[in-house]
Coordinates of C-alpha atoms in Angstrom, one line a residue:
M1 CA 202.3 -26.9 176.1
A2 CA 199.0 -27.7 177.7
I3 CA 197.8 -25.9 180.8
H4 CA 196.1 -28.0 183.4
S5 CA 193.5 -26.9 185.9
S6 CA 194.8 -29.4 188.6
V7 CA 198.0 -31.2 189.3
L8 CA 195.9 -34.4 189.6
E9 CA 195.5 -34.3 185.8
L10 CA 199.2 -34.9 185.5
I11 CA 199.2 -38.2 187.6
G12 CA 199.9 -41.1 185.2
E13 CA 200.4 -38.9 182.2
T14 CA 204.1 -39.6 182.2
P15 CA 206.2 -39.8 179.0
I16 CA 207.1 -43.1 177.4
V17 CA 210.6 -43.4 175.8
R18 CA 211.9 -46.1 173.5
A19 CA 215.1 -47.5 175.0
Q20 CA 218.1 -47.1 172.8
H21 CA 221.7 -48.3 173.0
L22 CA 220.6 -51.4 174.9
D23 CA 221.0 -55.0 173.5
T24 CA 217.3 -56.0 173.5
G25 CA 217.6 -58.6 170.8
L26 CA 214.6 -58.6 168.5
C27 CA 212.5 -56.7 171.1
E28 CA 211.8 -53.1 171.4
V29 CA 211.8 -51.8 175.0
Y30 CA 209.8 -48.8 176.1
L31 CA 210.2 -47.0 179.4
K32 CA 207.3 -45.3 181.2
L33 CA 208.9 -42.5 183.2
E34 CA 206.9 -42.6 186.4
S35 CA 209.4 -40.3 188.1
A36 CA 207.8 -37.5 186.0
N37 CA 204.6 -37.7 188.2
P38 CA 204.0 -34.6 190.3
G39 CA 205.2 -36.4 193.5
G40 CA 208.1 -38.0 191.8
S41 CA 207.1 -41.6 191.8
I42 CA 204.6 -44.3 190.7
K43 CA 203.1 -44.0 194.2
D44 CA 201.2 -40.9 193.1
R45 CA 199.0 -43.3 191.1
I46 CA 198.5 -45.5 194.2
G47 CA 197.6 -42.4 196.3
M48 CA 195.0 -41.3 193.8
S49 CA 193.6 -44.8 193.3
M50 CA 193.2 -45.3 197.1
I51 CA 191.4 -42.0 197.6
E52 CA 189.2 -42.3 194.5
A53 CA 188.2 -45.9 195.5
A54 CA 187.2 -44.6 199.0
E55 CA 185.2 -41.8 197.4
R56 CA 183.4 -44.2 195.1
R57 CA 182.5 -46.4 198.0
G58 CA 181.1 -43.4 199.9
D59 CA 183.7 -43.8 202.7
L60 CA 184.8 -40.2 202.6
S61 CA 182.9 -37.1 203.5
P62 CA 184.1 -33.6 202.5
G63 CA 187.0 -32.5 204.6
A64 CA 187.5 -36.0 206.1
T65 CA 190.7 -36.9 207.8
L66 CA 192.7 -39.8 206.3
V67 CA 195.2 -41.8 208.3
E68 CA 198.0 -43.9 206.8
G69 CA 201.2 -45.6 207.9
T70 CA 203.9 -44.9 205.4
A71 CA 207.7 -45.0 204.9
G72 CA 207.8 -42.4 202.1
N73 CA 206.5 -42.3 198.6
T74 CA 203.0 -43.6 199.2
G75 CA 202.6 -40.9 201.8
I76 CA 203.8 -38.3 199.3
G77 CA 201.3 -39.5 196.8
L78 CA 198.5 -39.5 199.3
A79 CA 199.5 -36.0 200.6
L80 CA 199.4 -34.6 197.1
V81 CA 195.9 -36.0 196.3
A82 CA 194.4 -35.4 199.7
Q83 CA 195.5 -31.7 199.6
Q84 CA 194.0 -31.2 196.1
K85 CA 190.7 -32.9 197.1
G86 CA 190.4 -31.0 200.4
Y87 CA 191.0 -33.9 202.8
K88 CA 193.2 -33.7 205.9
L89 CA 195.9 -36.3 206.2
V90 CA 197.7 -37.8 209.2
L91 CA 200.8 -39.9 208.3
V92 CA 202.3 -42.3 210.8
V93 CA 206.0 -42.6 209.9
P94 CA 208.9 -44.7 211.3
D95 CA 211.2 -43.1 213.9
K96 CA 214.2 -43.5 211.6
M97 CA 212.7 -41.8 208.6
S98 CA 215.1 -39.2 207.0
R99 CA 214.5 -35.5 207.6
E100 CA 214.3 -35.0 203.8
K101 CA 211.4 -37.4 203.4
I102 CA 209.6 -35.9 206.5
F103 CA 210.1 -32.4 205.0
N104 CA 208.6 -33.6 201.6
L105 CA 205.6 -35.2 203.4
K106 CA 204.9 -32.0 205.4
A107 CA 205.2 -29.8 202.2

């Protein structure tokens, strides 16, 4: 098993599985298991892409504070990447967001 120096190296490196026991006709169907990303969803990729694009444009300075409106998984992806890259993150969430999601965002 490989040892990684950063959790960011795991984003997008999710397994692909050939679907079996499904009637796919002549086609083979492959499933990319994005739930295996560190934050648990495909939104980890989006969080990393957003932050890396801002870095490439020169929009972020070291320790910058990022602000994002979110209802869940995008915020989790951003929180994961921001923490690893040394950015602060302020998330604006809906009033009716579940306690579980808020807990995950704070973690």
